[in-house]
Tab-separated table of C-alpha atoms in Angstrom:
chain	number	residue	atom	x	y	z
A	1	UNK	CA	12.967	-0.465	-6.240
A	2	UNK	CA	11.794	-3.498	-4.222
A	3	UNK	CA	9.528	-4.635	-7.068
A	4	UNK	CA	12.426	-4.513	-9.542
A	5	UNK	CA	14.589	-6.569	-7.157
A	6	UNK	CA	11.766	-9.101	-6.634
A	7	UNK	CA	11.282	-9.487	-10.392
A	8	UNK	CA	15.031	-9.936	-10.910
A	9	UNK	CA	15.173	-12.665	-8.243
A	10	UNK	CA	12.102	-14.396	-9.727
A	11	UNK	CA	13.710	-14.466	-13.192
A	12	UNK	CA	16.586	-16.450	-11.667
A	13	UNK	CA	14.029	-19.008	-10.381
A	14	UNK	CA	14.813	-18.018	-6.809
A	15	UNK	CA	12.425	-17.074	-4.023
A	16	UNK	CA	12.559	-13.447	-2.897
A	17	UNK	CA	12.200	-12.737	0.813
A	18	UNK	CA	11.197	-9.317	2.067
A	19	UNK	CA	12.061	-8.896	5.731
A	20	UNK	CA	11.113	-5.968	7.919
A	21	UNK	CA	9.742	-2.593	7.023
A	22	UNK	CA	6.744	-0.598	8.154
A	23	UNK	CA	3.213	-1.846	7.653
A	24	UNK	CA	2.719	0.646	4.862
A	25	UNK	CA	5.936	-0.422	3.103
A	26	UNK	CA	4.987	-4.121	3.232
A	27	UNK	CA	1.508	-3.311	1.913
A	28	UNK	CA	2.910	-1.073	-0.817
A	29	UNK	CA	5.172	-3.890	-2.055
A	30	UNK	CA	2.613	-6.709	-1.682
A	31	UNK	CA	-0.223	-4.752	-3.269
A	32	UNK	CA	1.949	-2.931	-5.760
A	33	UNK	CA	0.846	0.500	-4.595
A	34	UNK	CA	2.520	2.816	-7.026
A	35	UNK	CA	3.543	5.850	-5.041
A	36	UNK	CA	4.120	8.683	-7.464
A	37	UNK	CA	7.588	10.069	-7.745
A	38	UNK	CA	6.862	13.457	-6.308
A	39	UNK	CA	9.831	15.769	-6.504
A	40	UNK	CA	10.612	17.737	-3.354
A	41	UNK	CA	8.751	21.033	-3.158
A	42	UNK	CA	11.164	23.110	-1.100
A	43	UNK	CA	8.762	26.053	-0.815
A	44	UNK	CA	6.021	23.796	0.579
A	45	UNK	CA	8.480	22.029	2.888
A	46	UNK	CA	9.715	25.345	4.288
A	47	UNK	CA	6.117	26.351	4.995
A	48	UNK	CA	5.329	22.995	6.645
A	49	UNK	CA	8.555	23.013	8.703
A	50	UNK	CA	7.157	25.964	10.670
A	51	UNK	CA	4.399	23.732	12.041
A	52	UNK	CA	4.689	21.387	15.006
A	53	UNK	CA	4.540	17.610	14.568
A	54	UNK	CA	1.088	17.715	16.179
A	55	UNK	CA	-0.170	20.254	13.601
A	56	UNK	CA	1.364	18.286	10.712
A	57	UNK	CA	-0.247	15.075	11.938
A	58	UNK	CA	-3.646	16.801	12.209
A	59	UNK	CA	-3.304	17.997	8.593
A	60	UNK	CA	-2.331	14.530	7.361
A	61	UNK	CA	-5.188	12.912	9.286
A	62	UNK	CA	-7.597	15.196	7.430
A	63	UNK	CA	-6.028	14.737	3.969
A	64	UNK	CA	-5.034	11.054	4.163
A	65	UNK	CA	-6.497	9.275	7.233
A	66	UNK	CA	-5.207	5.862	6.156
A	67	UNK	CA	-1.600	7.071	5.898
A	68	UNK	CA	-1.947	8.966	9.185
A	69	UNK	CA	-2.802	5.718	11.001
A	70	UNK	CA	0.570	4.202	10.101
A	71	UNK	CA	2.981	7.099	10.293
A	72	UNK	CA	5.195	8.088	13.209
A	73	UNK	CA	3.229	11.139	14.338
A	74	UNK	CA	6.286	12.520	16.133
A	75	UNK	CA	8.464	12.489	13.009
A	76	UNK	CA	8.107	15.848	11.209
A	77	UNK	CA	10.296	14.711	8.294
A	78	UNK	CA	7.996	11.785	7.441
A	79	UNK	CA	4.857	13.820	8.096
A	80	UNK	CA	6.066	16.556	5.746
A	81	UNK	CA	6.899	14.019	3.013
A	82	UNK	CA	3.487	12.337	3.360
A	83	UNK	CA	1.778	15.737	3.186
A	84	UNK	CA	3.915	16.714	0.212
A	85	UNK	CA	2.776	13.609	-1.706
A	86	UNK	CA	-0.917	14.014	-0.918
A	87	UNK	CA	-0.894	17.783	-1.529
A	88	UNK	CA	0.935	17.519	-4.862
A	89	UNK	CA	-1.026	14.533	-6.226
A	90	UNK	CA	-4.370	15.531	-4.681
A	91	UNK	CA	-4.848	11.835	-3.812
A	92	UNK	CA	-4.665	9.833	-0.617
A	93	UNK	CA	-2.054	7.077	-0.971
A	94	UNK	CA	-4.535	4.138	-0.847
A	95	UNK	CA	-6.426	5.759	-3.731
A	96	UNK	CA	-3.308	5.650	-5.864
A	97	UNK	CA	-2.913	3.105	-8.650
A	98	UNK	CA	-2.220	-0.488	-7.639
A	99	UNK	CA	-0.299	-3.089	-9.594
A	100	UNK	CA	-0.350	-6.249	-7.425
A	101	UNK	CA	2.465	-8.780	-7.635
A	102	UNK	CA	1.680	-11.399	-10.324
A	103	UNK	CA	2.575	-14.355	-8.079
A	104	UNK	CA	1.385	-15.711	-4.743
A	105	UNK	CA	2.897	-14.291	-1.580
A	106	UNK	CA	3.191	-15.543	1.971
A	107	UNK	CA	3.224	-12.929	4.705
A	108	UNK	CA	4.400	-14.019	8.141
A	109	UNK	CA	4.205	-11.966	11.304
A	110	UNK	CA	5.888	-12.812	14.583
A	111	UNK	CA	3.374	-12.742	17.421
A	112	UNK	CA	4.894	-11.597	20.699
A	113	UNK	CA	3.194	-10.927	23.998
A	114	UNK	CA	3.044	-7.274	25.023
A	115	UNK	CA	5.494	-8.004	27.858
A	116	UNK	CA	7.949	-9.824	25.568
A	117	UNK	CA	7.804	-7.036	22.971
A	118	UNK	CA	8.475	-4.374	25.596
A	119	UNK	CA	11.397	-6.361	27.027
A	120	UNK	CA	12.904	-6.710	23.547
A	121	UNK	CA	12.511	-2.988	22.915
A	122	UNK	CA	14.236	-2.176	26.228
A	123	UNK	CA	17.135	-4.524	25.413
A	124	UNK	CA	17.441	-3.076	21.908
A	125	UNK	CA	17.522	0.498	23.232
A	126	UNK	CA	20.173	-0.499	25.819
A	127	UNK	CA	22.280	-2.048	23.052
A	128	UNK	CA	21.888	1.002	20.781
A	129	UNK	CA	22.987	3.300	23.613
A	130	UNK	CA	26.025	1.099	24.354
A	131	UNK	CA	26.936	1.234	20.655
A	132	UNK	CA	26.989	5.051	20.702
A	133	UNK	CA	23.458	6.220	19.924
A	134	UNK	CA	23.852	9.420	21.952
A	135	UNK	CA	26.986	10.467	20.064
A	136	UNK	CA	25.367	9.645	16.711
A	137	UNK	CA	22.162	11.515	17.639
A	138	UNK	CA	24.117	14.626	18.596
A	139	UNK	CA	26.127	14.466	15.373
A	140	UNK	CA	23.002	14.025	13.218
A	141	UNK	CA	20.114	15.663	15.116
A	142	UNK	CA	17.248	14.128	13.143
A	143	UNK	CA	13.620	14.367	14.286
A	144	UNK	CA	13.222	10.584	14.650
A	145	UNK	CA	12.836	8.136	17.531
A	146	UNK	CA	16.191	7.575	19.193
A	147	UNK	CA	17.602	10.919	18.083
A	148	UNK	CA	15.095	13.558	19.164
A	149	UNK	CA	14.913	12.426	22.798
A	150	UNK	CA	18.429	13.463	23.843
A	151	UNK	CA	17.265	16.971	24.771
A	152	UNK	CA	14.718	15.522	27.225
A	153	UNK	CA	15.409	14.871	30.948
A	154	UNK	CA	15.355	11.034	30.659
A	155	UNK	CA	16.292	10.227	27.050
A	156	UNK	CA	16.527	6.453	27.504
A	157	UNK	CA	13.038	6.207	29.032
A	158	UNK	CA	11.654	8.520	26.331
A	159	UNK	CA	13.195	6.422	23.534
A	160	UNK	CA	11.717	3.256	25.050
A	161	UNK	CA	8.283	4.868	25.476
A	162	UNK	CA	8.226	6.305	21.930
A	163	UNK	CA	9.389	2.992	20.437
A	164	UNK	CA	6.674	1.077	22.315
A	165	UNK	CA	4.072	3.578	21.065
A	166	UNK	CA	5.347	3.198	17.491
A	167	UNK	CA	5.293	-0.618	17.764
A	168	UNK	CA	1.696	-0.427	18.969
A	169	UNK	CA	0.692	1.668	15.928
A	170	UNK	CA	2.471	-0.780	13.624
A	171	UNK	CA	0.637	-3.735	15.205
A	172	UNK	CA	-2.680	-1.934	14.674
A	173	UNK	CA	-1.764	-1.561	10.997
A	174	UNK	CA	-0.662	-5.186	10.614
A	175	UNK	CA	-3.797	-6.558	12.330
A	176	UNK	CA	-5.930	-5.123	9.512
A	177	UNK	CA	-4.146	-7.267	6.923
A	178	UNK	CA	-5.906	-10.638	6.928
A	179	UNK	CA	-3.186	-12.138	4.699
A	180	UNK	CA	-0.708	-12.170	7.565
A	181	UNK	CA	-0.109	-15.565	9.156
A	182	UNK	CA	0.862	-14.953	12.782
A	183	UNK	CA	3.473	-17.336	14.173
A	184	UNK	CA	4.880	-17.771	17.674
A	185	UNK	CA	8.038	-19.664	16.778
A	186	UNK	CA	10.338	-20.970	14.055
A	187	UNK	CA	8.497	-24.320	13.792
A	188	UNK	CA	5.186	-22.642	12.990
A	189	UNK	CA	6.875	-20.468	10.368
A	190	UNK	CA	8.679	-23.438	8.808
A	191	UNK	CA	5.426	-25.411	8.565
A	192	UNK	CA	3.668	-22.551	6.748
A	193	UNK	CA	6.620	-21.994	4.412
A	194	UNK	CA	6.796	-25.686	3.444
A	195	UNK	CA	3.050	-25.709	2.773
A	196	UNK	CA	3.356	-22.527	0.686
A	197	UNK	CA	6.224	-23.888	-1.426
């Protein structure tokens, strides 16, 4: 879907900008990793749903170590989907066919200190809670960060801790990509963009 949108923007002689996403998503778009359209296997999902997130993560680590490094290991829904893909295709995602973008790309990453990142996460969690996260989480009890913690004794602290852990895993993923230009501020980003254009 992203590739089609990028191509459409390019045809209009405009510059597409992809902002945000997980490390795997950015890599999939930049490298044109063609993830097969695997239809849901409800029988397999039902079987996998009986396992804990820890067990699912252990299975994924064995079948697709690269994908396991980037996934939220506390999110059974994502773990099950990743397992479904690798079990149905019999291939680890990085081994899947690649069709890189036919034009140059510039990847920027914002470099924050550990302290600054943690402060931003705390502020973001505070804001989400003020905007009604608890009510939303109880209405849609999904097994994802920000939703699953409301049954714990200190949900706010748990959400912050899980988000910091997830950010750390994402940074580990991003650090492996040597194409990323790390910037500390807008000026550094602007300089790189002007040079790229």
